[in-house]
mmCIF file of C-alpha atoms in Angstrom:
data_model
loop_
_atom_site.group_PDB
_atom_site.id
_atom_site.type_symbol
_atom_site.label_atom_id
_atom_site.label_comp_id
_atom_site.label_asym_id
_atom_site.label_seq_id
_atom_site.Cartn_x
_atom_site.Cartn_y
_atom_site.Cartn_z
ATOM 1 C CA MET A 6 10.347 42.792 17.582
ATOM 2 C CA ALA A 7 13.224 42.130 15.149
ATOM 3 C CA GLY A 8 15.189 40.525 17.971
ATOM 4 C CA ARG A 9 12.283 38.190 18.791
ATOM 5 C CA THR A 10 11.934 37.279 15.133
ATOM 6 C CA ALA A 11 15.638 36.475 14.882
ATOM 7 C CA ARG A 12 15.403 34.221 17.927
ATOM 8 C CA LEU A 13 12.444 32.365 16.396
ATOM 9 C CA VAL A 14 14.309 31.780 13.158
ATOM 10 C CA LEU A 15 17.435 30.553 14.944
ATOM 11 C CA LEU A 16 15.431 28.192 17.113
ATOM 12 C CA ALA A 17 13.596 26.832 14.079
ATOM 13 C CA GLY A 18 16.925 26.027 12.416
ATOM 14 C CA ALA A 19 18.301 24.331 15.534
ATOM 15 C CA ALA A 20 15.199 22.226 16.287
ATOM 16 C CA ALA A 21 16.717 18.961 15.164
ATOM 17 C CA LEU A 22 19.834 19.459 17.269
ATOM 18 C CA ALA A 23 18.436 20.419 20.622
ATOM 19 C CA SER A 24 16.439 18.474 23.189
ATOM 20 C CA GLY A 25 12.805 19.171 23.965
ATOM 21 C CA SER A 26 10.345 20.772 21.573
ATOM 22 C CA GLN A 27 10.743 24.005 19.683
ATOM 23 C CA GLY A 28 8.030 25.848 21.584
ATOM 24 C CA ASP A 29 9.240 25.094 25.106
ATOM 25 C CA ARG A 30 12.824 26.018 24.133
ATOM 26 C CA GLU A 31 11.692 29.456 23.049
ATOM 27 C CA PRO A 32 13.027 32.122 25.486
ATOM 28 C CA VAL A 33 9.719 34.021 25.302
ATOM 29 C CA TYR A 34 7.920 30.918 26.566
ATOM 30 C CA ARG A 35 10.428 30.215 29.304
ATOM 31 C CA ASP A 36 10.463 33.820 30.503
ATOM 32 C CA CYS A 37 6.666 33.883 30.494
ATOM 33 C CA VAL A 38 6.451 30.673 32.565
ATOM 34 C CA HIS A 39 9.095 31.908 35.017
ATOM 35 C CA ARG A 40 7.313 35.233 35.557
ATOM 36 C CA CYS A 41 3.911 33.547 35.845
ATOM 37 C CA GLU A 42 5.114 31.044 38.455
ATOM 38 C CA GLU A 43 6.819 33.780 40.482
ATOM 39 C CA ARG A 44 3.675 35.897 40.399
ATOM 40 C CA ASN A 45 1.019 33.204 40.958
ATOM 41 C CA CYS A 46 2.449 29.969 42.360
ATOM 42 C CA SER A 47 3.661 30.784 45.865
ATOM 43 C CA GLY A 48 2.375 32.293 49.102
ATOM 44 C CA GLY A 49 -0.843 34.228 49.065
ATOM 45 C CA ALA A 50 -1.021 34.252 45.256
ATOM 46 C CA LEU A 51 -1.025 30.446 45.241
ATOM 47 C CA ARG A 52 -3.830 30.360 47.828
ATOM 48 C CA HIS A 53 -5.793 32.794 45.716
ATOM 49 C CA PHE A 54 -5.204 30.610 42.609
ATOM 50 C CA ARG A 55 -6.407 27.502 44.444
ATOM 51 C CA SER A 56 -9.496 29.292 45.797
ATOM 52 C CA ARG A 57 -10.664 30.297 42.293
ATOM 53 C CA GLN A 58 -9.574 27.121 40.515
ATOM 54 C CA PRO A 59 -12.576 24.952 39.539
ATOM 55 C CA ILE A 60 -12.747 21.796 41.626
ATOM 56 C CA TYR A 61 -12.714 19.525 38.565
ATOM 57 C CA MET A 62 -9.327 21.022 37.619
ATOM 58 C CA SER A 63 -7.772 20.414 41.026
ATOM 59 C CA LEU A 64 -9.200 16.892 41.281
ATOM 60 C CA THR A 65 -7.642 15.974 37.930
ATOM 61 C CA GLY A 66 -4.227 17.221 38.927
ATOM 62 C CA TRP A 67 -3.971 20.618 37.168
ATOM 63 C CA THR A 68 -1.487 22.715 39.151
ATOM 64 C CA CYS A 69 -0.600 26.386 39.120
ATOM 65 C CA GLN A 70 2.561 25.513 37.173
ATOM 66 C CA ASP A 71 0.484 23.620 34.606
ATOM 67 C CA ASP A 72 -1.778 26.629 34.203
ATOM 68 C CA CYS A 73 1.205 28.911 33.647
ATOM 69 C CA LYS A 74 2.569 26.597 30.962
ATOM 70 C CA TYR A 75 -0.838 26.476 29.265
ATOM 71 C CA GLU A 76 -1.282 30.247 29.220
ATOM 72 C CA CYS A 77 2.302 30.921 28.133
ATOM 73 C CA MET A 78 1.982 28.318 25.381
ATOM 74 C CA TRP A 79 -0.728 30.445 23.749
ATOM 75 C CA VAL A 80 1.316 33.602 24.190
ATOM 76 C CA THR A 81 4.145 31.934 22.287
ATOM 77 C CA VAL A 82 1.842 30.482 19.627
ATOM 78 C CA GLY A 83 0.389 33.947 19.035
ATOM 79 C CA LEU A 84 3.883 35.352 18.576
ATOM 80 C CA TYR A 85 4.843 32.601 16.111
ATOM 81 C CA LEU A 86 1.670 33.143 14.057
ATOM 82 C CA LYS A 87 2.127 36.917 14.093
ATOM 83 C CA GLU A 88 5.628 36.549 12.719
ATOM 84 C CA GLY A 89 4.495 34.068 10.033
ATOM 85 C CA HIS A 90 6.203 30.974 11.470
ATOM 86 C CA ARG A 91 4.868 27.447 11.687
ATOM 87 C CA VAL A 92 3.079 26.536 14.939
ATOM 88 C CA PRO A 93 5.592 24.814 17.248
ATOM 89 C CA GLN A 94 5.128 21.847 19.541
ATOM 90 C CA PHE A 95 5.466 22.127 23.322
ATOM 91 C CA HIS A 96 6.865 19.290 25.421
ATOM 92 C CA GLY A 97 6.415 16.877 22.521
ATOM 93 C CA LYS A 98 2.788 17.834 21.791
ATOM 94 C CA TRP A 99 0.911 20.250 19.572
ATOM 95 C CA PRO A 100 -0.976 23.076 21.325
ATOM 96 C CA PHE A 101 -4.600 22.128 22.037
ATOM 97 C CA SER A 102 -7.439 24.265 23.280
ATOM 98 C CA ARG A 103 -8.367 22.919 26.712
ATOM 99 C CA PHE A 104 -11.953 21.996 27.470
ATOM 100 C CA LEU A 105 -12.787 21.548 31.154
ATOM 101 C CA PHE A 106 -9.859 19.415 32.330
ATOM 102 C CA PHE A 107 -9.214 17.753 28.930
ATOM 103 C CA GLN A 108 -5.994 18.846 27.262
ATOM 104 C CA GLU A 109 -6.942 16.998 24.047
ATOM 105 C CA PRO A 110 -10.783 17.073 24.063
ATOM 106 C CA ALA A 111 -11.350 15.549 20.611
ATOM 107 C CA SER A 112 -9.104 12.576 21.329
ATOM 108 C CA ALA A 113 -10.704 12.143 24.751
ATOM 109 C CA MET A 114 -14.215 12.164 23.288
ATOM 110 C CA ALA A 115 -13.217 9.792 20.457
ATOM 111 C CA SER A 116 -11.599 7.459 22.965
ATOM 112 C CA PHE A 117 -14.771 7.480 25.049
ATOM 113 C CA LEU A 118 -16.897 6.713 21.960
ATOM 114 C CA ASN A 119 -14.526 3.881 21.035
ATOM 115 C CA GLY A 120 -14.889 2.465 24.520
ATOM 116 C CA LEU A 121 -18.657 2.862 24.375
ATOM 117 C CA ALA A 122 -18.806 1.086 20.992
ATOM 118 C CA SER A 123 -16.671 -1.728 22.370
ATOM 119 C CA LEU A 124 -18.912 -2.045 25.445
ATOM 120 C CA VAL A 125 -22.107 -2.117 23.344
ATOM 121 C CA MET A 126 -20.685 -4.735 20.995
ATOM 122 C CA LEU A 127 -19.343 -6.759 23.930
ATOM 123 C CA CYS A 128 -22.838 -6.846 25.451
ATOM 124 C CA ARG A 129 -24.241 -7.916 22.081
ATOM 125 C CA TYR A 130 -21.555 -10.622 21.839
ATOM 126 C CA HIS A 131 -22.425 -11.857 25.344
ATOM 127 C CA THR A 132 -26.089 -12.012 24.413
ATOM 128 C CA SER A 133 -25.802 -13.749 21.057
ATOM 129 C CA VAL A 134 -22.794 -16.083 21.546
ATOM 130 C CA PRO A 135 -22.930 -18.891 24.163
ATOM 131 C CA ALA A 136 -19.888 -19.210 26.417
ATOM 132 C CA SER A 137 -19.352 -22.715 25.042
ATOM 133 C CA SER A 138 -18.163 -21.315 21.701
ATOM 134 C CA PRO A 139 -14.458 -22.231 21.172
ATOM 135 C CA MET A 140 -13.372 -18.610 20.599
ATOM 136 C CA TYR A 141 -15.524 -17.059 23.338
ATOM 137 C CA PRO A 142 -12.809 -16.457 26.032
ATOM 138 C CA THR A 143 -10.290 -15.054 23.547
ATOM 139 C CA CYS A 144 -12.822 -12.734 21.908
ATOM 140 C CA VAL A 145 -14.055 -11.395 25.258
ATOM 141 C CA ALA A 146 -10.487 -10.685 26.396
ATOM 142 C CA PHE A 147 -9.849 -8.870 23.113
ATOM 143 C CA ALA A 148 -12.973 -6.748 23.654
ATOM 144 C CA TRP A 149 -11.720 -5.457 27.014
ATOM 145 C CA LYS A 150 -8.350 -4.511 25.459
ATOM 146 C CA MET A 151 -9.765 -2.697 22.442
ATOM 147 C CA ASP A 152 -9.574 0.810 23.861
ATOM 148 C CA TYR A 153 -8.238 0.770 27.388
ATOM 149 C CA PHE A 154 -4.712 -0.361 26.638
ATOM 150 C CA CYS A 155 -1.930 0.917 24.410
ATOM 151 C CA ALA A 156 -1.884 0.372 20.651
ATOM 152 C CA SER A 157 0.923 -2.200 20.954
ATOM 153 C CA THR A 158 -1.216 -4.352 23.261
ATOM 154 C CA VAL A 159 -4.219 -4.230 20.909
ATOM 155 C CA ILE A 160 -2.099 -5.198 17.894
ATOM 156 C CA LEU A 161 -0.387 -8.032 19.750
ATOM 157 C CA HIS A 162 -3.677 -9.359 21.031
ATOM 158 C CA SER A 163 -5.082 -9.241 17.510
ATOM 159 C CA VAL A 164 -2.123 -11.336 16.387
ATOM 160 C CA TYR A 165 -2.777 -13.763 19.230
ATOM 161 C CA LEU A 166 -6.475 -13.871 18.282
ATOM 162 C CA CYS A 167 -5.456 -14.770 14.745
ATOM 163 C CA CYS A 168 -3.094 -17.469 16.046
ATOM 164 C CA VAL A 169 -5.866 -19.031 18.155
ATOM 165 C CA ARG A 170 -8.314 -18.925 15.237
ATOM 166 C CA THR A 171 -5.928 -20.352 12.630
ATOM 167 C CA VAL A 172 -3.774 -22.724 14.693
ATOM 168 C CA GLY A 173 -4.707 -22.754 18.368
ATOM 169 C CA LEU A 174 -8.077 -24.465 18.105
ATOM 170 C CA GLN A 175 -6.374 -27.555 16.732
ATOM 171 C CA HIS A 176 -3.083 -27.152 18.654
ATOM 172 C CA PRO A 177 -3.704 -25.386 22.026
ATOM 173 C CA ALA A 178 -0.095 -25.874 23.144
ATOM 174 C CA VAL A 179 1.142 -23.846 20.187
ATOM 175 C CA ALA A 180 -1.224 -21.005 21.058
ATOM 176 C CA SER A 181 -0.087 -21.065 24.684
ATOM 177 C CA ALA A 182 3.591 -20.931 23.712
ATOM 178 C CA PHE A 183 2.892 -18.120 21.253
ATOM 179 C CA ARG A 184 0.993 -16.167 23.930
ATOM 180 C CA ALA A 185 3.980 -16.433 26.265
ATOM 181 C CA LEU A 186 6.257 -15.161 23.495
ATOM 182 C CA LEU A 187 3.987 -12.188 22.801
ATOM 183 C CA LEU A 188 3.788 -11.305 26.502
ATOM 184 C CA LEU A 189 7.585 -11.427 26.689
ATOM 185 C CA MET A 190 7.855 -9.157 23.654
ATOM 186 C CA LEU A 191 5.350 -6.704 25.091
ATOM 187 C CA THR A 192 7.136 -6.599 28.477
ATOM 188 C CA ALA A 193 10.490 -5.977 26.804
ATOM 189 C CA HIS A 194 9.004 -3.303 24.542
ATOM 190 C CA VAL A 195 7.262 -1.375 27.347
ATOM 191 C CA SER A 196 10.261 -1.743 29.704
ATOM 192 C CA TYR A 197 12.659 -0.337 27.111
ATOM 193 C CA LEU A 198 10.435 2.658 26.325
ATOM 194 C CA SER A 199 9.647 3.345 30.008
ATOM 195 C CA LEU A 200 12.930 2.610 31.761
ATOM 196 C CA VAL A 201 15.686 2.950 29.161
ATOM 197 C CA HIS A 202 14.799 5.411 26.429
ATOM 198 C CA PHE A 203 11.557 6.520 24.811
ATOM 199 C CA ASP A 204 12.526 6.246 21.167
ATOM 200 C CA TYR A 205 9.622 7.364 18.975
ATOM 201 C CA GLY A 206 11.251 5.944 15.830
ATOM 202 C CA TYR A 207 11.761 2.535 17.415
ATOM 203 C CA ASN A 208 8.218 2.501 18.825
ATOM 204 C CA LEU A 209 6.778 3.351 15.408
ATOM 205 C CA ALA A 210 8.914 0.742 13.643
ATOM 206 C CA ALA A 211 7.943 -1.946 16.179
ATOM 207 C CA ASN A 212 4.228 -1.187 15.801
ATOM 208 C CA VAL A 213 4.493 -1.141 12.001
ATOM 209 C CA ALA A 214 6.330 -4.492 12.004
ATOM 210 C CA ILE A 215 3.850 -6.279 14.246
ATOM 211 C CA GLY A 216 1.023 -4.575 12.354
ATOM 212 C CA LEU A 217 2.273 -6.036 9.099
ATOM 213 C CA VAL A 218 2.401 -9.503 10.657
ATOM 214 C CA ASN A 219 -1.168 -9.006 11.846
ATOM 215 C CA VAL A 220 -2.382 -7.860 8.394
ATOM 216 C CA VAL A 221 -0.601 -10.566 6.393
ATOM 217 C CA TRP A 222 -1.692 -13.381 8.745
ATOM 218 C CA TRP A 223 -5.355 -12.341 8.870
ATOM 219 C CA LEU A 224 -5.547 -11.629 5.134
ATOM 220 C CA ALA A 225 -3.940 -14.967 4.238
ATOM 221 C CA TRP A 226 -6.477 -16.829 6.368
ATOM 222 C CA CYS A 227 -9.383 -14.764 5.016
ATOM 223 C CA LEU A 228 -8.397 -15.324 1.381
ATOM 224 C CA ARG A 229 -8.020 -19.063 1.953
ATOM 225 C CA ASN A 230 -11.476 -19.332 3.542
ATOM 226 C CA ARG A 231 -13.458 -16.618 1.715
ATOM 227 C CA ARG A 232 -15.599 -19.101 -0.258
ATOM 228 C CA ARG A 233 -16.183 -21.558 2.580
ATOM 229 C CA LEU A 234 -16.874 -18.855 5.181
ATOM 230 C CA PRO A 235 -18.641 -15.811 3.691
ATOM 231 C CA HIS A 236 -18.414 -13.844 6.934
ATOM 232 C CA VAL A 237 -14.590 -13.564 6.654
ATOM 233 C CA ARG A 238 -15.179 -10.776 4.145
ATOM 234 C CA LYS A 239 -15.982 -8.572 7.133
ATOM 235 C CA CYS A 240 -12.580 -9.400 8.561
ATOM 236 C CA MET A 241 -10.864 -8.558 5.263
ATOM 237 C CA VAL A 242 -12.563 -5.155 5.159
ATOM 238 C CA VAL A 243 -11.571 -4.457 8.768
ATOM 239 C CA VAL A 244 -7.920 -5.408 8.226
ATOM 240 C CA LEU A 245 -7.609 -3.308 5.075
ATOM 241 C CA LEU A 246 -9.375 -0.324 6.642
ATOM 242 C CA LEU A 247 -7.241 -0.425 9.769
ATOM 243 C CA GLN A 248 -4.074 -0.606 7.697
ATOM 244 C CA GLY A 249 -5.201 2.389 5.668
ATOM 245 C CA LEU A 250 -6.392 4.382 8.661
ATOM 246 C CA SER A 251 -3.107 3.706 10.509
ATOM 247 C CA LEU A 252 -1.440 6.013 7.981
ATOM 248 C CA LEU A 253 -3.229 8.865 9.761
ATOM 249 C CA GLU A 254 -0.966 8.263 12.731
ATOM 250 C CA LEU A 255 2.009 9.056 10.514
ATOM 251 C CA LEU A 256 0.672 12.496 9.653
ATOM 252 C CA ASP A 257 1.951 15.365 11.767
ATOM 253 C CA PHE A 258 0.094 18.655 11.620
ATOM 254 C CA PRO A 259 -1.140 21.280 14.121
ATOM 255 C CA PRO A 260 -4.668 20.511 15.318
ATOM 256 C CA LEU A 261 -7.509 21.935 13.242
ATOM 257 C CA PHE A 262 -9.328 24.610 15.252
ATOM 258 C CA TRP A 263 -6.814 23.719 18.009
ATOM 259 C CA VAL A 264 -8.871 20.588 18.713
ATOM 260 C CA LEU A 265 -8.682 17.988 15.926
ATOM 261 C CA ASP A 266 -5.343 16.369 15.121
ATOM 262 C CA ALA A 267 -4.388 13.188 13.226
ATOM 263 C CA HIS A 268 -4.596 11.032 16.349
ATOM 264 C CA ALA A 269 -8.135 12.219 17.104
ATOM 265 C CA ILE A 270 -9.194 11.647 13.468
ATOM 266 C CA TRP A 271 -7.755 8.117 13.681
ATOM 267 C CA HIS A 272 -9.674 7.423 16.893
ATOM 268 C CA ILE A 273 -12.938 8.664 15.366
ATOM 269 C CA SER A 274 -12.412 6.719 12.131
ATOM 270 C CA THR A 275 -11.873 3.419 13.934
ATOM 271 C CA ILE A 276 -15.247 3.433 15.726
ATOM 272 C CA PRO A 277 -17.203 1.826 12.828
ATOM 273 C CA VAL A 278 -14.269 -0.495 12.176
ATOM 274 C CA HIS A 279 -14.520 -1.862 15.725
ATOM 275 C CA VAL A 280 -18.228 -2.455 15.265
ATOM 276 C CA LEU A 281 -17.621 -4.358 12.009
ATOM 277 C CA PHE A 282 -14.880 -6.488 13.599
ATOM 278 C CA PHE A 283 -17.131 -7.428 16.506
ATOM 279 C CA SER A 284 -19.755 -8.419 13.965
ATOM 280 C CA PHE A 285 -17.198 -10.727 12.348
ATOM 281 C CA LEU A 286 -16.213 -12.200 15.731
ATOM 282 C CA GLU A 287 -19.869 -12.846 16.519
ATOM 283 C CA ASP A 288 -20.528 -14.581 13.171
ATOM 284 C CA ASP A 289 -17.347 -16.629 13.406
ATOM 285 C CA SER A 290 -17.956 -17.696 16.991
ATOM 286 C CA LEU A 291 -21.467 -18.863 16.156
ATOM 287 C CA TYR A 292 -20.094 -20.750 13.142
ATOM 288 C CA LEU A 293 -17.470 -22.492 15.283
ATOM 289 C CA LEU A 294 -20.097 -23.362 17.901
ATOM 290 C CA LYS A 295 -22.354 -24.858 15.239
ATOM 291 C CA GLU A 296 -19.418 -26.795 13.784
ATOM 292 C CA SER A 297 -18.358 -28.186 17.181
ATOM 293 C CA GLU A 298 -21.952 -29.223 18.002
ATOM 294 C CA ALA A 299 -22.203 -31.025 14.659
ATOM 295 C CA LYS A 300 -18.962 -32.917 15.364
ATOM 296 C CA PHE A 301 -20.223 -33.830 18.859
ATOM 297 C CA LYS A 302 -23.425 -35.302 17.417
ATOM 298 C CA LEU A 303 -21.443 -37.342 14.915
ATOM 299 C CA ASP A 304 -19.239 -38.710 17.691
#
C-alpha cells in the first residue's frame, strides 16, 4: 500500500511534465486495463461480452476496451480517494458516472434541453415574424446553430448577427465581406485544432477574444438605442448574463455526485438566456418589419 501511495504522489508531482492525464498515466490504471482486456476482449470472452452487452451500448459504439477503461477508471478513483488524493482526470476528462450510453449524462440532458428550447423558440419566431422581416433569414440561421455546433461557431454567428443588425441592413456588401472573413477565421481555427495541434490555451484565448468583441459590439449598440428601442434591454441582459455565465467554463472541478460539472452547469444556466434572446430577436424583427413597411408607404 505504501508503494502505491508513493507512486500516486510522484505522479501528482509530475503531472505538468508528462503527456496525457494523471489518471490514465497511473500504473494501477494501466495494469487494470491490460488485465481486463486480456481477460475479456478476445476469443470466447469477447463473444460472451458482446452477448450480454445491452444493444443500446453496442449501437452507440461502446466496445469491450471502452468498458475496461470505464471500470478501471473507478478502481483508480477509489484508490486515489482512499489515499486522500485529489480525484484525477482520465484522457483529458473528469470521471463521470455513466447512464445508459451517456458518458456525461447531465451535459447530454442539458444539451437536449437547450436544443428543445431553441426549437420551441424557433417555432414561435416562425409563427409571429413574417419572412419579409429584414432580419428573418439571419435570425433563423442563428437559431439552428444555437446548440448543434461548437461554441466558436455560435459566438462568431452572434458577431455576424450583430454586424447585420448594426451595419448590414444599410450596407449589405459590408455584411457579406465580414461573413466571408468570419468563415475564413472559423476554418483556420478548426483546421489548426483538428489537424495541427489541439491547444486548449489557444482555443480558450480565441473564444475569449471573439467573445469580448461580441459583448462590446452588442452592448455599444444597445446603449446607443436603449431609449429609442425599449426591447434592446433584453439583449443587454442576455449579453451580460452570457458573459458572466461563461466564467463557469473556466472552473475546473470534479463532477458533483459524479454527474454535474462546470460545463453541465453552464449548459443548464444558458437555457433561459436562449429564451430571452429569442424574445429579443422576435421583438426586434417585428420592429424592423414595421419600420420597413412605414418607409414603403411613404415612398
